[in-house]
């Protein structure tokens, strides 16, 4: 009895003159469905985490739709970018809405600034008690 697994094996057996009645076709290898399911679940969790990382207030419908229809993180980012543009949200408008805040640098050496920050934290902690 000759056992074949593929079409190529069958052709080779027939070309070698094997009697057709002595050829047995092997059962196909079954995939490991448990590992496939685990891998798919992991990928889906990562997709949803990525989409949720893009979420911001006002875009709940876009996020919900992306999760429901199976959109990729990249496709969701493009949809949200387009939605932001449609709503007039841009980097320029965000900058124009921002309040003017100036930064300050501690005077003196860096150790003096660190000491002042530490003392301020200690005082703040003590005043809460």
PDB file of C-alpha atoms in Angstrom:
ATOM      1  CA  UNK A   1       0.000   0.000   0.000  1.00  0.00           C
ATOM      2  CA  UNK A   2       1.341   3.423  -1.011  1.00  0.00           C
ATOM      3  CA  UNK A   3       0.212   6.411   1.024  1.00  0.00           C
ATOM      4  CA  UNK A   4       0.160   9.858  -0.545  1.00  0.00           C
ATOM      5  CA  UNK A   5      -0.460  13.223   1.119  1.00  0.00           C
ATOM      6  CA  UNK A   6      -0.281  15.657  -1.765  1.00  0.00           C
ATOM      7  CA  UNK A   7      -1.152  15.830  -5.430  1.00  0.00           C
ATOM      8  CA  UNK A   8       2.551  15.786  -6.199  1.00  0.00           C
ATOM      9  CA  UNK A   9       2.927  12.526  -4.224  1.00  0.00           C
ATOM     10  CA  UNK A  10      -0.013  11.011  -6.145  1.00  0.00           C
ATOM     11  CA  UNK A  11       1.446  12.005  -9.508  1.00  0.00           C
ATOM     12  CA  UNK A  12       4.837  10.608  -8.542  1.00  0.00           C
ATOM     13  CA  UNK A  13       3.255   7.309  -7.444  1.00  0.00           C
ATOM     14  CA  UNK A  14       1.293   7.017 -10.693  1.00  0.00           C
ATOM     15  CA  UNK A  15       4.369   7.905 -12.746  1.00  0.00           C
ATOM     16  CA  UNK A  16       6.300   5.188 -10.907  1.00  0.00           C
ATOM     17  CA  UNK A  17       3.677   2.683 -12.058  1.00  0.00           C
ATOM     18  CA  UNK A  18       1.995   2.090  -8.708  1.00  0.00           C
ATOM     19  CA  UNK A  19      -1.296   0.218  -9.012  1.00  0.00           C
ATOM     20  CA  UNK A  20      -4.191   2.642  -8.485  1.00  0.00           C
ATOM     21  CA  UNK A  21      -5.925   0.152  -6.177  1.00  0.00           C
ATOM     22  CA  UNK A  22      -2.936   0.166  -3.788  1.00  0.00           C
ATOM     23  CA  UNK A  23      -2.749   3.943  -3.358  1.00  0.00           C
ATOM     24  CA  UNK A  24      -4.155   5.309  -0.121  1.00  0.00           C
ATOM     25  CA  UNK A  25      -4.716   9.002   0.437  1.00  0.00           C
ATOM     26  CA  UNK A  26      -3.611  10.129   3.884  1.00  0.00           C
ATOM     27  CA  UNK A  27      -5.946  12.231   5.952  1.00  0.00           C
ATOM     28  CA  UNK A  28      -5.054  15.910   5.841  1.00  0.00           C
ATOM     29  CA  UNK A  29      -3.282  17.354   8.838  1.00  0.00           C
ATOM     30  CA  UNK A  30      -5.723  19.173  11.059  1.00  0.00           C
ATOM     31  CA  UNK A  31      -4.737  22.660  12.165  1.00  0.00           C
ATOM     32  CA  UNK A  32      -4.254  23.359  15.852  1.00  0.00           C
ATOM     33  CA  UNK A  33      -7.494  25.268  16.407  1.00  0.00           C
ATOM     34  CA  UNK A  34      -6.751  26.044  20.052  1.00  0.00           C
ATOM     35  CA  UNK A  35      -3.587  27.955  19.214  1.00  0.00           C
ATOM     36  CA  UNK A  36      -5.312  29.669  16.272  1.00  0.00           C
ATOM     37  CA  UNK A  37      -8.113  30.821  18.579  1.00  0.00           C
ATOM     38  CA  UNK A  38      -5.634  32.046  21.191  1.00  0.00           C
ATOM     39  CA  UNK A  39      -3.637  33.946  18.591  1.00  0.00           C
ATOM     40  CA  UNK A  40      -6.778  35.508  17.096  1.00  0.00           C
ATOM     41  CA  UNK A  41      -8.032  36.577  20.529  1.00  0.00           C
ATOM     42  CA  UNK A  42      -4.668  38.147  21.352  1.00  0.00           C
ATOM     43  CA  UNK A  43      -4.618  40.037  18.057  1.00  0.00           C
ATOM     44  CA  UNK A  44      -8.179  41.265  18.624  1.00  0.00           C
ATOM     45  CA  UNK A  45      -7.334  42.491  22.127  1.00  0.00           C
ATOM     46  CA  UNK A  46      -4.321  44.372  20.742  1.00  0.00           C
ATOM     47  CA  UNK A  47      -6.473  45.919  18.000  1.00  0.00           C
ATOM     48  CA  UNK A  48      -9.044  47.133  20.520  1.00  0.00           C
ATOM     49  CA  UNK A  49      -6.333  48.474  22.855  1.00  0.00           C
ATOM     50  CA  UNK A  50      -4.816  50.389  19.940  1.00  0.00           C
ATOM     51  CA  UNK A  51      -8.166  51.861  18.942  1.00  0.00           C
ATOM     52  CA  UNK A  52      -8.956  52.804  22.542  1.00  0.00           C
ATOM     53  CA  UNK A  53      -5.572  54.536  22.779  1.00  0.00           C
ATOM     54  CA  UNK A  54      -6.745  56.845  19.987  1.00  0.00           C
ATOM     55  CA  UNK A  55      -9.964  57.704  21.808  1.00  0.00           C
ATOM     56  CA  UNK A  56     -10.593  61.252  22.854  1.00  0.00           C
ATOM     57  CA  UNK A  57     -13.633  63.146  24.043  1.00  0.00           C
ATOM     58  CA  UNK A  58     -16.087  63.840  21.262  1.00  0.00           C
ATOM     59  CA  UNK A  59     -15.038  60.916  19.070  1.00  0.00           C
ATOM     60  CA  UNK A  60     -16.943  58.148  20.859  1.00  0.00           C
ATOM     61  CA  UNK A  61     -19.046  57.247  17.801  1.00  0.00           C
ATOM     62  CA  UNK A  62     -15.975  56.815  15.600  1.00  0.00           C
ATOM     63  CA  UNK A  63     -14.288  54.601  18.199  1.00  0.00           C
ATOM     64  CA  UNK A  64     -17.388  52.458  18.689  1.00  0.00           C
ATOM     65  CA  UNK A  65     -17.838  52.061  14.924  1.00  0.00           C
ATOM     66  CA  UNK A  66     -14.182  51.092  14.455  1.00  0.00           C
ATOM     67  CA  UNK A  67     -14.389  48.391  17.110  1.00  0.00           C
ATOM     68  CA  UNK A  68     -17.705  47.058  15.802  1.00  0.00           C
ATOM     69  CA  UNK A  69     -16.743  46.884  12.125  1.00  0.00           C
ATOM     70  CA  UNK A  70     -13.252  45.436  12.647  1.00  0.00           C
ATOM     71  CA  UNK A  71     -11.258  48.445  11.434  1.00  0.00           C
ATOM     72  CA  UNK A  72      -7.516  48.409  11.957  1.00  0.00           C
ATOM     73  CA  UNK A  73      -5.831  50.896  14.271  1.00  0.00           C
ATOM     74  CA  UNK A  74      -4.342  52.674  11.260  1.00  0.00           C
ATOM     75  CA  UNK A  75      -7.699  52.966   9.483  1.00  0.00           C
ATOM     76  CA  UNK A  76      -9.278  54.273  12.679  1.00  0.00           C
ATOM     77  CA  UNK A  77      -6.558  56.906  13.013  1.00  0.00           C
ATOM     78  CA  UNK A  78      -7.291  58.115   9.499  1.00  0.00           C
ATOM     79  CA  UNK A  79     -11.040  58.239  10.180  1.00  0.00           C
ATOM     80  CA  UNK A  80     -10.452  60.225  13.368  1.00  0.00           C
ATOM     81  CA  UNK A  81      -8.061  62.590  11.577  1.00  0.00           C
ATOM     82  CA  UNK A  82     -10.674  63.209   8.887  1.00  0.00           C
ATOM     83  CA  UNK A  83     -13.403  63.701  11.517  1.00  0.00           C
ATOM     84  CA  UNK A  84     -11.202  66.206  13.349  1.00  0.00           C
ATOM     85  CA  UNK A  85     -10.629  68.101  10.108  1.00  0.00           C
ATOM     86  CA  UNK A  86     -14.355  68.099   9.367  1.00  0.00           C
ATOM     87  CA  UNK A  87     -14.992  69.582  12.802  1.00  0.00           C
ATOM     88  CA  UNK A  88     -12.385  72.297  12.279  1.00  0.00           C
ATOM     89  CA  UNK A  89      -9.902  70.872  14.765  1.00  0.00           C
ATOM     90  CA  UNK A  90      -6.318  71.511  13.709  1.00  0.00           C
ATOM     91  CA  UNK A  91      -2.975  72.084  15.344  1.00  0.00           C
ATOM     92  CA  UNK A  92      -3.205  75.773  14.452  1.00  0.00           C
ATOM     93  CA  UNK A  93      -6.604  76.107  16.159  1.00  0.00           C
ATOM     94  CA  UNK A  94      -5.342  74.276  19.231  1.00  0.00           C
ATOM     95  CA  UNK A  95      -2.354  76.613  19.437  1.00  0.00           C
ATOM     96  CA  UNK A  96      -4.554  79.684  19.037  1.00  0.00           C
ATOM     97  CA  UNK A  97      -6.873  78.455  21.805  1.00  0.00           C
ATOM     98  CA  UNK A  98      -4.001  77.727  24.188  1.00  0.00           C
ATOM     99  CA  UNK A  99      -3.376  80.107  27.036  1.00  0.00           C
ATOM    100  CA  UNK A 100      -0.035  81.851  26.994  1.00  0.00           C
ATOM    101  CA  UNK A 101       2.180  80.177  29.558  1.00  0.00           C
ATOM    102  CA  UNK A 102       5.793  81.034  29.988  1.00  0.00           C
ATOM    103  CA  UNK A 103       8.324  78.712  31.496  1.00  0.00           C
ATOM    104  CA  UNK A 104      10.649  79.668  34.316  1.00  0.00           C
ATOM    105  CA  UNK A 105      14.116  78.494  35.074  1.00  0.00           C
ATOM    106  CA  UNK A 106      15.348  78.280  38.671  1.00  0.00           C
ATOM    107  CA  UNK A 107      18.008  80.818  39.428  1.00  0.00           C
ATOM    108  CA  UNK A 108      21.396  79.661  40.582  1.00  0.00           C
ATOM    109  CA  UNK A 109      22.869  76.237  40.107  1.00  0.00           C
ATOM    110  CA  UNK A 110      20.787  73.126  39.477  1.00  0.00           C
ATOM    111  CA  UNK A 111      21.365  71.814  42.996  1.00  0.00           C
ATOM    112  CA  UNK A 112      19.756  74.927  44.462  1.00  0.00           C
ATOM    113  CA  UNK A 113      16.701  74.402  42.250  1.00  0.00           C
ATOM    114  CA  UNK A 114      16.501  70.754  43.308  1.00  0.00           C
ATOM    115  CA  UNK A 115      16.723  71.777  46.989  1.00  0.00           C
ATOM    116  CA  UNK A 116      13.933  74.323  46.579  1.00  0.00           C
ATOM    117  CA  UNK A 117      11.734  71.741  44.864  1.00  0.00           C
ATOM    118  CA  UNK A 118      12.396  69.188  47.620  1.00  0.00           C
ATOM    119  CA  UNK A 119      11.685  71.721  50.378  1.00  0.00           C
ATOM    120  CA  UNK A 120       8.479  72.812  48.637  1.00  0.00           C
ATOM    121  CA  UNK A 121       7.316  69.194  48.395  1.00  0.00           C
ATOM    122  CA  UNK A 122       8.083  68.586  52.063  1.00  0.00           C
ATOM    123  CA  UNK A 123       6.283  71.764  53.137  1.00  0.00           C
ATOM    124  CA  UNK A 124       3.304  70.911  50.973  1.00  0.00           C
ATOM    125  CA  UNK A 125       3.137  67.412  52.482  1.00  0.00           C
ATOM    126  CA  UNK A 126       3.411  68.738  56.015  1.00  0.00           C
ATOM    127  CA  UNK A 127       0.741  71.367  55.474  1.00  0.00           C
ATOM    128  CA  UNK A 128      -1.730  68.690  54.396  1.00  0.00           C
ATOM    129  CA  UNK A 129      -1.524  67.004  57.807  1.00  0.00           C
TER     130      UNK A 129
END
